[in-house]
mmCIF file with all atom_site columns, C-alpha atoms in Angstrom:
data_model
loop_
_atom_site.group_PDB
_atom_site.id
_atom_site.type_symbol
_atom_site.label_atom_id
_atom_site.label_alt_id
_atom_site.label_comp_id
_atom_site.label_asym_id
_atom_site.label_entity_id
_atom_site.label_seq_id
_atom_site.pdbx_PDB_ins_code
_atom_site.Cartn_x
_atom_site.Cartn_y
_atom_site.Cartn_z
_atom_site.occupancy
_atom_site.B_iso_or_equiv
_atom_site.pdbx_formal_charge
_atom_site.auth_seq_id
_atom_site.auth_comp_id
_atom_site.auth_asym_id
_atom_site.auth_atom_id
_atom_site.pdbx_PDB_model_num
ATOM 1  C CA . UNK V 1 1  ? 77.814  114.597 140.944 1.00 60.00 ? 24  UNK V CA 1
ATOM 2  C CA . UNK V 1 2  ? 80.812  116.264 139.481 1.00 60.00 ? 25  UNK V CA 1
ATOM 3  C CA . UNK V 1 3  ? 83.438  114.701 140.719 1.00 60.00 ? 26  UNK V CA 1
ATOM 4  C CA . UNK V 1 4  ? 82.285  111.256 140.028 1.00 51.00 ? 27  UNK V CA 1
ATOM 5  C CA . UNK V 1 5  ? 81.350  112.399 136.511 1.00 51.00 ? 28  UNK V CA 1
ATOM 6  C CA . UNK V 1 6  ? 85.125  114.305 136.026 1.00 50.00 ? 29  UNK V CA 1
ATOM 7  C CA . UNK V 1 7  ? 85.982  110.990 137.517 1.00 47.00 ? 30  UNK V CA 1
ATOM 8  C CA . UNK V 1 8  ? 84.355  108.826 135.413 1.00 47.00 ? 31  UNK V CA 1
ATOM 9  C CA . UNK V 1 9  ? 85.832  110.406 132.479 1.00 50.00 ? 32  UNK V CA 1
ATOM 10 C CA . UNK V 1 10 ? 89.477  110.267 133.615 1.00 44.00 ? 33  UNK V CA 1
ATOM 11 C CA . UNK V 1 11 ? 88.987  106.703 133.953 1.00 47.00 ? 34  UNK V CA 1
ATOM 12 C CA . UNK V 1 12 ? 87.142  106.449 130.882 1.00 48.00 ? 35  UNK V CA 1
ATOM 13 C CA . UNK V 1 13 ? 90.249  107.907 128.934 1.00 52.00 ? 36  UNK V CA 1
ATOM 14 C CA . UNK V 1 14 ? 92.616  105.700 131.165 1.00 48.00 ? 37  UNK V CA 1
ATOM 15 C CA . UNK V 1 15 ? 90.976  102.931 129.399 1.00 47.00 ? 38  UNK V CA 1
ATOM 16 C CA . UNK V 1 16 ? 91.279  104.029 125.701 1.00 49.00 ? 39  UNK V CA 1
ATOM 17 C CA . UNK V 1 17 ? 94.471  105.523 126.299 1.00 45.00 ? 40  UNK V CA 1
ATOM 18 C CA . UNK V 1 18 ? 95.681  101.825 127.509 1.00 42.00 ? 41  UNK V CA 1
ATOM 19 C CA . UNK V 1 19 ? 94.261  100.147 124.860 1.00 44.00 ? 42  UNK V CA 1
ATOM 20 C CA . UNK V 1 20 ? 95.770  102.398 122.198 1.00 43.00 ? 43  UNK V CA 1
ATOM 21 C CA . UNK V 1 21 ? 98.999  101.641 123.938 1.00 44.00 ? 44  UNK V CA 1
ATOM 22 C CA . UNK V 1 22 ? 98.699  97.787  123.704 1.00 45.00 ? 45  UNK V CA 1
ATOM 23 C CA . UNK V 1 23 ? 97.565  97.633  120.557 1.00 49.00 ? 46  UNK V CA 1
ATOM 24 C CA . UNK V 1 24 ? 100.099 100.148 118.999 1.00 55.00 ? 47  UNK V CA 1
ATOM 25 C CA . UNK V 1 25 ? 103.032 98.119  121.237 1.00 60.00 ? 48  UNK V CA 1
ATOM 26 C CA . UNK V 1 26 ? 101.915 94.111  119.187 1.00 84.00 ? 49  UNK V CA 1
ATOM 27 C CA . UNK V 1 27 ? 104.861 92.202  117.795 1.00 92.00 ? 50  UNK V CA 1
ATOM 28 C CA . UNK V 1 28 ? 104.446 89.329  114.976 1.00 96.00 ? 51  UNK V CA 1
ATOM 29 C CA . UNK V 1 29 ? 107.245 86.662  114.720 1.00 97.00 ? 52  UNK V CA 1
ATOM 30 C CA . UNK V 1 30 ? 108.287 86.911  111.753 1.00 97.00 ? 53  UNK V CA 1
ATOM 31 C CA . UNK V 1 31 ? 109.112 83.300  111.875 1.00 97.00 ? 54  UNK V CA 1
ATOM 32 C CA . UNK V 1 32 ? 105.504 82.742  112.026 1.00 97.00 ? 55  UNK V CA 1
ATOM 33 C CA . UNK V 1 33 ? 104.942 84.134  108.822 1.00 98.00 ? 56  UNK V CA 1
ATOM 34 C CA . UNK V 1 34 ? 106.324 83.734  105.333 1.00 98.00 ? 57  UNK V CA 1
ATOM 35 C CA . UNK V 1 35 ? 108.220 86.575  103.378 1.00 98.00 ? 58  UNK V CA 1
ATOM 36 C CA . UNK V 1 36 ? 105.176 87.449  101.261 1.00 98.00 ? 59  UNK V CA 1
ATOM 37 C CA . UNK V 1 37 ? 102.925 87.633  104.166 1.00 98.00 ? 60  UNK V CA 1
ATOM 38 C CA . UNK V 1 38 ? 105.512 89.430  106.057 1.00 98.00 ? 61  UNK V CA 1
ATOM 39 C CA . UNK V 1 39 ? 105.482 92.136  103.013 1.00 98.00 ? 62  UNK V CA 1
ATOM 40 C CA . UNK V 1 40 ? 101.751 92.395  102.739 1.00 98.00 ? 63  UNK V CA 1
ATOM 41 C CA . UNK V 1 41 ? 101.454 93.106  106.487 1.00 98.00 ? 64  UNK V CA 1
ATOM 42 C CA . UNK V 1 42 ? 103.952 95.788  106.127 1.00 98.00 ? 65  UNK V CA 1
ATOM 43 C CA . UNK V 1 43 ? 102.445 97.373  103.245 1.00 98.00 ? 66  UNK V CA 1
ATOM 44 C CA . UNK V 1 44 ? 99.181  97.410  105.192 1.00 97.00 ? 67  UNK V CA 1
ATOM 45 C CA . UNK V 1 45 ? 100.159 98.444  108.482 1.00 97.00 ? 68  UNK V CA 1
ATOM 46 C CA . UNK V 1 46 ? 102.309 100.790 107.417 1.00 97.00 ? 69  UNK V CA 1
ATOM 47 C CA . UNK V 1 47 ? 104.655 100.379 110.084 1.00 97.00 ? 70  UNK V CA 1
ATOM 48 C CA . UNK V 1 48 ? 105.095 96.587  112.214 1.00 97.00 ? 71  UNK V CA 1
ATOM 49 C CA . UNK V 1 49 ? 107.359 95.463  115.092 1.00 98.00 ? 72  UNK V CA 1
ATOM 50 C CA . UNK V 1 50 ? 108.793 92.082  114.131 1.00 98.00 ? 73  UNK V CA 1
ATOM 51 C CA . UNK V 1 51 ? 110.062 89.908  116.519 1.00 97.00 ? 74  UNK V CA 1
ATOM 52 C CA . UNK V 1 52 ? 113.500 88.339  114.716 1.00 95.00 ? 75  UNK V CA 1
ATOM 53 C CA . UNK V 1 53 ? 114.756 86.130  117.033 1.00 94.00 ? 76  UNK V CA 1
ATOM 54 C CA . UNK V 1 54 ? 115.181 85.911  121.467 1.00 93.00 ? 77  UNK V CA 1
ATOM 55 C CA . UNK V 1 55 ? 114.656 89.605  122.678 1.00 93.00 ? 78  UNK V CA 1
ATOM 56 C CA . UNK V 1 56 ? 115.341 90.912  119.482 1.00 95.00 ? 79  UNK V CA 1
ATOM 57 C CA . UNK V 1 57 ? 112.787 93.359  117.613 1.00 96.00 ? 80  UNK V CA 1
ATOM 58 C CA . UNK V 1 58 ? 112.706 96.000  115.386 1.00 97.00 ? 81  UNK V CA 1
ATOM 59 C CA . UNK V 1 59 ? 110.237 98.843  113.594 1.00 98.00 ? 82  UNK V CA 1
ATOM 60 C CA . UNK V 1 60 ? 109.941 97.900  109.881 1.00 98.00 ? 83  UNK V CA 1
ATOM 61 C CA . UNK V 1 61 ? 108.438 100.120 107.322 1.00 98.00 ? 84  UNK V CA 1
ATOM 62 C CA . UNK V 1 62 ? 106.596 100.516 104.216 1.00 98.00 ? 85  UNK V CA 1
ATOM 63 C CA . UNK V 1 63 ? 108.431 103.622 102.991 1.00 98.00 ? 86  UNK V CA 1
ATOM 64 C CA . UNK V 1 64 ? 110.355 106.451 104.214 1.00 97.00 ? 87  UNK V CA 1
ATOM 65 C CA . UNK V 1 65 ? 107.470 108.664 104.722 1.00 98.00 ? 88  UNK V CA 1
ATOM 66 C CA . UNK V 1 66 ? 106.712 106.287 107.805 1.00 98.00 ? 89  UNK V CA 1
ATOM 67 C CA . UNK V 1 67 ? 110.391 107.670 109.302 1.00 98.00 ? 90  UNK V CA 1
ATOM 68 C CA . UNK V 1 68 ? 111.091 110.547 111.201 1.00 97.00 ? 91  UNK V CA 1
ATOM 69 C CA . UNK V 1 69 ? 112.913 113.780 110.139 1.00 96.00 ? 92  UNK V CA 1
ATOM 70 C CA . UNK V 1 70 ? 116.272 113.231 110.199 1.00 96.00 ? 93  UNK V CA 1
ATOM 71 C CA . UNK V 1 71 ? 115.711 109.038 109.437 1.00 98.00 ? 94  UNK V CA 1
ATOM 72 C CA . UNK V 1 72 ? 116.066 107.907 106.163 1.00 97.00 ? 95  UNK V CA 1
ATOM 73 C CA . UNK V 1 73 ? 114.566 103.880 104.947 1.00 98.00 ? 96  UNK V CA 1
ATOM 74 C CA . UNK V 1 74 ? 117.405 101.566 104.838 1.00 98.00 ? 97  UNK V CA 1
ATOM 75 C CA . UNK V 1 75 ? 116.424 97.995  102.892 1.00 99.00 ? 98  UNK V CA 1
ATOM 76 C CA . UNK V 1 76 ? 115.720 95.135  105.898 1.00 98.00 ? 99  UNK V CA 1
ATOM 77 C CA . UNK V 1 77 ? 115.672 91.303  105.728 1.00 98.00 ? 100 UNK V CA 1
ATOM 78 C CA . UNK V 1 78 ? 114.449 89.512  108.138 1.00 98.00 ? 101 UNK V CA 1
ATOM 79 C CA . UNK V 1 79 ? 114.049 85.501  108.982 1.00 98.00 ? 102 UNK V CA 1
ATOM 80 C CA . UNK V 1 80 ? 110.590 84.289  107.810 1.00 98.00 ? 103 UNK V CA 1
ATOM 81 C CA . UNK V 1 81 ? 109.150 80.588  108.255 1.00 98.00 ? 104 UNK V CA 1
ATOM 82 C CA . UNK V 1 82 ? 110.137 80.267  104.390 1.00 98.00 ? 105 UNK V CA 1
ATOM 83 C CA . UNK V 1 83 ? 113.666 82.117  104.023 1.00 98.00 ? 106 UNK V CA 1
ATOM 84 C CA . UNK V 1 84 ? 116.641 83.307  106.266 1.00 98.00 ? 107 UNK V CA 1
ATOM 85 C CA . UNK V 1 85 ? 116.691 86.203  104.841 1.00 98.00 ? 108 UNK V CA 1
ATOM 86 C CA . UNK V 1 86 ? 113.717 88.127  103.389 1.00 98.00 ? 109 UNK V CA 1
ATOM 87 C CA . UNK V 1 87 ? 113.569 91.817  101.814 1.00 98.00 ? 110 UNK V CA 1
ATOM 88 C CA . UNK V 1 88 ? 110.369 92.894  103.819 1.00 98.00 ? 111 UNK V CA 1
ATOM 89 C CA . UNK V 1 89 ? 110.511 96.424  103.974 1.00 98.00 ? 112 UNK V CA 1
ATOM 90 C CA . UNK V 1 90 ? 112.599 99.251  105.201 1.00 99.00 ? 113 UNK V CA 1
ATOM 91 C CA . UNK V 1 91 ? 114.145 100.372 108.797 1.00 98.00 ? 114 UNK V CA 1
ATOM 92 C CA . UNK V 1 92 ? 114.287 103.856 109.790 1.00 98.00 ? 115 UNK V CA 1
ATOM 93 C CA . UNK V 1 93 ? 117.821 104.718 110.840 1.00 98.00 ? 116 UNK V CA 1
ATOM 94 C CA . UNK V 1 94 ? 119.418 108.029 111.167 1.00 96.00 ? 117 UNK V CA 1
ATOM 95 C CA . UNK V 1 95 ? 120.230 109.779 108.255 1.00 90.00 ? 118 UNK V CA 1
ATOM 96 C CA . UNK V 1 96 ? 124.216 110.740 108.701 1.00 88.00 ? 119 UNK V CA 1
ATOM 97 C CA . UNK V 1 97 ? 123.841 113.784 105.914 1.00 81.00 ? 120 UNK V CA 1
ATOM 98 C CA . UNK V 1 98 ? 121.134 115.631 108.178 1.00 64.00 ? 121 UNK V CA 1
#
């Protein structure tokens, strides 16, 4: 009765573990979108993966505090479904003075 209820709770945390994992991994188009909702979703989320173009994706951020230490927030525009190029928030990159 142990092991199948030490088993049963390995595979229970297999599961949420998974699901925090695919959630936390979603990308938006953000040529689905248009720059305003882009913004709002950043400011919400916090912190988004947008999908830019073929294969090509990035981390965008509300603020700095969303960076690591040693990143600072650099401005970032992005393609939207109403501009080619739309302030949306900020990408962490590192910060060369650190």
């Amino acid at each position: 009765m142990k092991k199948l209820a030490t088993a049963l709770s390995v595979l229970a945390i297999s599961a949420i573990a998974s699901t925090t994992f695919a959630s936390a991994a979603q990308h938006v188009d953000s040529h689905d979108l248009t720059g305003a909702q882009v913004k709002q979703l950043v400011q919400e989320q916090g912190s988004v993966l947008l999908d830019t173009g073929p294969n090509v994706f990035d981390r965008y951020v509300a603020n700095s505090s969303y960076c690591s230490l040693g990143e600072k927030a650099e401005r970032a525009y992005v393609p939207t479904a109403d501009s080619n190029s739309e302030f949306v928030g900020y990408t962490c990159q590192a910060d060369s003075n650190s």
